[in-house]
Coordinates of C-alpha atoms in Angstrom, one line a residue:
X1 CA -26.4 -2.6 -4.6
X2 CA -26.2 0.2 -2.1
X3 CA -22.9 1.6 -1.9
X4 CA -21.2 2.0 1.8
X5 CA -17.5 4.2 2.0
X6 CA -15.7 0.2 1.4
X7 CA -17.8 -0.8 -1.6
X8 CA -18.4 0.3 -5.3
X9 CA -21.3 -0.5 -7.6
X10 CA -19.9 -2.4 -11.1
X11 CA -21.4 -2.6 -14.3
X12 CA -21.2 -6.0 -14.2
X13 CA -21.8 -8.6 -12.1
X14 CA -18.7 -10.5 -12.8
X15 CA -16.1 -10.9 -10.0
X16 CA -12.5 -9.7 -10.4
X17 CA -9.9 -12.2 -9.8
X18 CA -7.9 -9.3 -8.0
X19 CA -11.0 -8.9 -5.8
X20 CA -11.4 -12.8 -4.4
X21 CA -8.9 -12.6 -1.2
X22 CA -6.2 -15.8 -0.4
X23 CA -7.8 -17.9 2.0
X24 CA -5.0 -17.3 4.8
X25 CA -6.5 -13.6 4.3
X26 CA -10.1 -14.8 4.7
X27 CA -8.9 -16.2 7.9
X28 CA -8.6 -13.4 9.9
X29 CA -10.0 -10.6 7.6
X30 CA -11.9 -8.2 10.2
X31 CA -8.1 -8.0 11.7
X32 CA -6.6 -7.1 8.1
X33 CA -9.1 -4.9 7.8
X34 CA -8.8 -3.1 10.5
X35 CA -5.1 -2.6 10.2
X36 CA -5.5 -2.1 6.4
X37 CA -8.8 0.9 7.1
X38 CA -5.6 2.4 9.2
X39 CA -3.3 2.9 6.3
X40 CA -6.3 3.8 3.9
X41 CA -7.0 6.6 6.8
X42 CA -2.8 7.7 6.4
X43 CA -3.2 7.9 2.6
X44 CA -6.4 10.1 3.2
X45 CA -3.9 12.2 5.1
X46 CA -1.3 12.4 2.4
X47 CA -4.2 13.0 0.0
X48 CA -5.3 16.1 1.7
X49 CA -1.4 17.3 2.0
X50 CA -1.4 16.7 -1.6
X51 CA 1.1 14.1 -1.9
X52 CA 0.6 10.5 -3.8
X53 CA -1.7 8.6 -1.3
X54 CA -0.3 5.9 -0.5
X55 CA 0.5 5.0 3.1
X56 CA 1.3 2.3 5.3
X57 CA 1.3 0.8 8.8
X58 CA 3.4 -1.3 10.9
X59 CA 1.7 -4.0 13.0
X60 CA 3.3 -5.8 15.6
X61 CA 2.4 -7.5 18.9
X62 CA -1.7 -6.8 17.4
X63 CA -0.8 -2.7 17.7
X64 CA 0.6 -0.5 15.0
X65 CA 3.6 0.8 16.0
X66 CA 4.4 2.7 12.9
X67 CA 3.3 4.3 10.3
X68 CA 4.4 5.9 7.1
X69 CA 2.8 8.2 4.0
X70 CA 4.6 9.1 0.3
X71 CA 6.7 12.0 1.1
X72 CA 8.2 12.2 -2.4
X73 CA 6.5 15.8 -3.4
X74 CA 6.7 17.8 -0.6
X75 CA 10.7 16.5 -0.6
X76 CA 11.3 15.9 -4.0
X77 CA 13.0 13.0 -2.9
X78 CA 12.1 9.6 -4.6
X79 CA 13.1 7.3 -1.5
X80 CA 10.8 9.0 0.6
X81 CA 8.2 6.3 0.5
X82 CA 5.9 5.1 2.8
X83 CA 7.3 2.3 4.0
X84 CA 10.7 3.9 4.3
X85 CA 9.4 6.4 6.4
X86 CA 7.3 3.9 8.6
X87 CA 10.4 1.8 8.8
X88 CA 12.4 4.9 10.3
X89 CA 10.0 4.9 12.8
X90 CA 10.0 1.5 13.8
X91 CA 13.7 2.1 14.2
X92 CA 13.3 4.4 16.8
X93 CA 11.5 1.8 18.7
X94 CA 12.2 -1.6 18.6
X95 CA 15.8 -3.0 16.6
X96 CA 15.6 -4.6 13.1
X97 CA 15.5 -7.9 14.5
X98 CA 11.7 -7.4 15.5
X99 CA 10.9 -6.9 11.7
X100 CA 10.5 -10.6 11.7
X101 CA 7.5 -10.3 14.2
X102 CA 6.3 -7.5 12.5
X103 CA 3.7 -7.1 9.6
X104 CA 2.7 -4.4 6.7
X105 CA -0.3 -3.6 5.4
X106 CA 0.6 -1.3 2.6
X107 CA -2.3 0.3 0.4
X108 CA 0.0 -0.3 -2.4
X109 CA 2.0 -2.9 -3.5
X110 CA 5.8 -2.4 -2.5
X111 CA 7.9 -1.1 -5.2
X112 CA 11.0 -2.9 -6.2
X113 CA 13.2 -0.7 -4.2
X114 CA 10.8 -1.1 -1.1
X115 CA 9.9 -5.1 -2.0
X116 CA 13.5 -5.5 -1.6
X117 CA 14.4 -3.4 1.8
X118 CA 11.2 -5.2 3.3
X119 CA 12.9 -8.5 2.1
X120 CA 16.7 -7.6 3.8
X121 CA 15.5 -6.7 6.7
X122 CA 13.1 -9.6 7.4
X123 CA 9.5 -8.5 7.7
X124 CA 7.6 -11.2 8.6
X125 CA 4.4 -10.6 6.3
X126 CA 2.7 -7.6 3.3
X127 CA -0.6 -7.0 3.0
X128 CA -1.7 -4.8 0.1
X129 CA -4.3 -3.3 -1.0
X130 CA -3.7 -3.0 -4.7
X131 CA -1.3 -4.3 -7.3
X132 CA 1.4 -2.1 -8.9
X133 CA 1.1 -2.8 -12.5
X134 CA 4.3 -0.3 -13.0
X135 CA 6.9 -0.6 -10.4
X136 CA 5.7 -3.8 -8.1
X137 CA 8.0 -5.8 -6.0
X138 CA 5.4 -8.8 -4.6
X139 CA 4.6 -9.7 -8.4
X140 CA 3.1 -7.3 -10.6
X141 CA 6.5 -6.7 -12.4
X142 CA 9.1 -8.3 -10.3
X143 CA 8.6 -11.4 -7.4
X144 CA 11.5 -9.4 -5.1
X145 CA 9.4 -10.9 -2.3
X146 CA 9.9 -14.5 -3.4
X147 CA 12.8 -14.9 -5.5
X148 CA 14.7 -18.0 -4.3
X149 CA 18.2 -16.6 -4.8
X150 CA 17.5 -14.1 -2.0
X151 CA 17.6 -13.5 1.4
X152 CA 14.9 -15.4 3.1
X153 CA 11.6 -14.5 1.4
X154 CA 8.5 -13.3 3.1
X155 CA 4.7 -14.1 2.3
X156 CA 3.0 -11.3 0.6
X157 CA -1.1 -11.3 0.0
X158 CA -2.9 -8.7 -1.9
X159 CA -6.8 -7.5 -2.0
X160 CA -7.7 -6.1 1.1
X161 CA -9.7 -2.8 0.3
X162 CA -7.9 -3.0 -3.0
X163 CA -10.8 -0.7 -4.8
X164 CA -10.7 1.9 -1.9
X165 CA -6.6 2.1 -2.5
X166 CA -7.4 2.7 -6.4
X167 CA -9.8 5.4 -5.8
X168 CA -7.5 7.0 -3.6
X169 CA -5.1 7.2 -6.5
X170 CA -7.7 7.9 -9.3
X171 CA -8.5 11.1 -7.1
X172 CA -4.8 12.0 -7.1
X173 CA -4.2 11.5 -10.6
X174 CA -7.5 13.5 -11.8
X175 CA -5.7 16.9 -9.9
X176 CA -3.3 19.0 -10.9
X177 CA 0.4 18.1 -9.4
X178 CA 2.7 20.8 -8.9
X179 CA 5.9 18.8 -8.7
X180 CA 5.2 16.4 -11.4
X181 CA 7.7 16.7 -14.6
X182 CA 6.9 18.2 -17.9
X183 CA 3.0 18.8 -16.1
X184 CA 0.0 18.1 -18.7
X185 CA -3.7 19.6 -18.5
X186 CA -6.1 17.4 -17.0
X187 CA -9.1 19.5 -17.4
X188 CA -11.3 16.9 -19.2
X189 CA -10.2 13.5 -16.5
X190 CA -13.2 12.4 -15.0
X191 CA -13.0 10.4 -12.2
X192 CA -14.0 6.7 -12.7
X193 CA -16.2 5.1 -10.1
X194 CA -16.3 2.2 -11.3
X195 CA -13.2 -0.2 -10.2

């Protein structure tokens, strides 16, 4: 198997079950892709500035319209998340309202605190690249996205470059972080290729 920038050689030749993609995904997955290769790209970005990659973009009318990238190191602010920051940007362009014609492709999933501002202010759909076993909103830990005794849920699909959004983190993780409490060596992490 040759490996391209969007695919990684395993040492097996089972499938993942995170890897097989929802049909409704499969549908229209060059457009996912697209919009999902554009937050991969932002997360690059907040790679390089040495913040946690992960990044996001708006998409709505077929254009992104905003985009966002962690901004919780350089700040030292916890809330700065990516799709906080995208969703300021919206703001500055079209009202709230629009949110329900509006989709994010996220390379991770929402957090529980982002799951549920995504929920209150209506988005209309998530992609994600990869799950958050940790803090996720869209079901790793908590189903913010679905819970019936909400405000109206949204749909929320997972998958789309999922192992290119874990390498992005395993290359963050394997370097030293300045703002990180109680810091511990990591001069013997290897970085894992395989996903």
């Amino acid at each position: 198997m040759t490996s391209t920038p969007n695919s990684f050689s395993s040492d097996s030749n089972s499938i993942n079950p995170k890897d097989i993609l929802d049909p409704f995904v499969l549908e229209n997955l060059a457009t996912h892709q697209k919009f999902m290769q554009r937050a991969i790209d932002t997360a690059e970005e907040a790679l390089r500035g040495g913040e946690t990659p992960v990044a996001c973009v708006l998409v709505h009318g077929g254009e992104v319209v905003a985009r966002g990238m962690n901004d919780t190191n350089r700040s030292l602010n916890g809330t700065r998340h990516a799709e906080f920051l995208a969703l300021a940007e919206f703001f500055e362009k079209f009202p709230p309202s629009e949110l329900k014609n509006t989709d994010l492709y996220v390379t991770v999933e929402p957090c529980i605190m982002c799951a549920s501002a995504l929920r209150q202010y209506g988005i209309r759909t998530v992609f994600y690249g990869c799950g958050n076993d940790r803090f996720g909103g869209n079901g790793s830990v908590l189903s913010v996205h679905s819970d019936e005794n909400l405000d109206p849920p949204y749909p929320s699909y997972g998958g789309v470059y999922r192992k290119e959004a874990i390498m992005l983190l395993r290359r963050f993780y394997i370097q030293e972080n300045e703002n990180a409490p109680n810091p511990r060596a990591k001069g013997n992490r290897e970085l894992k290729m395989v996903v």
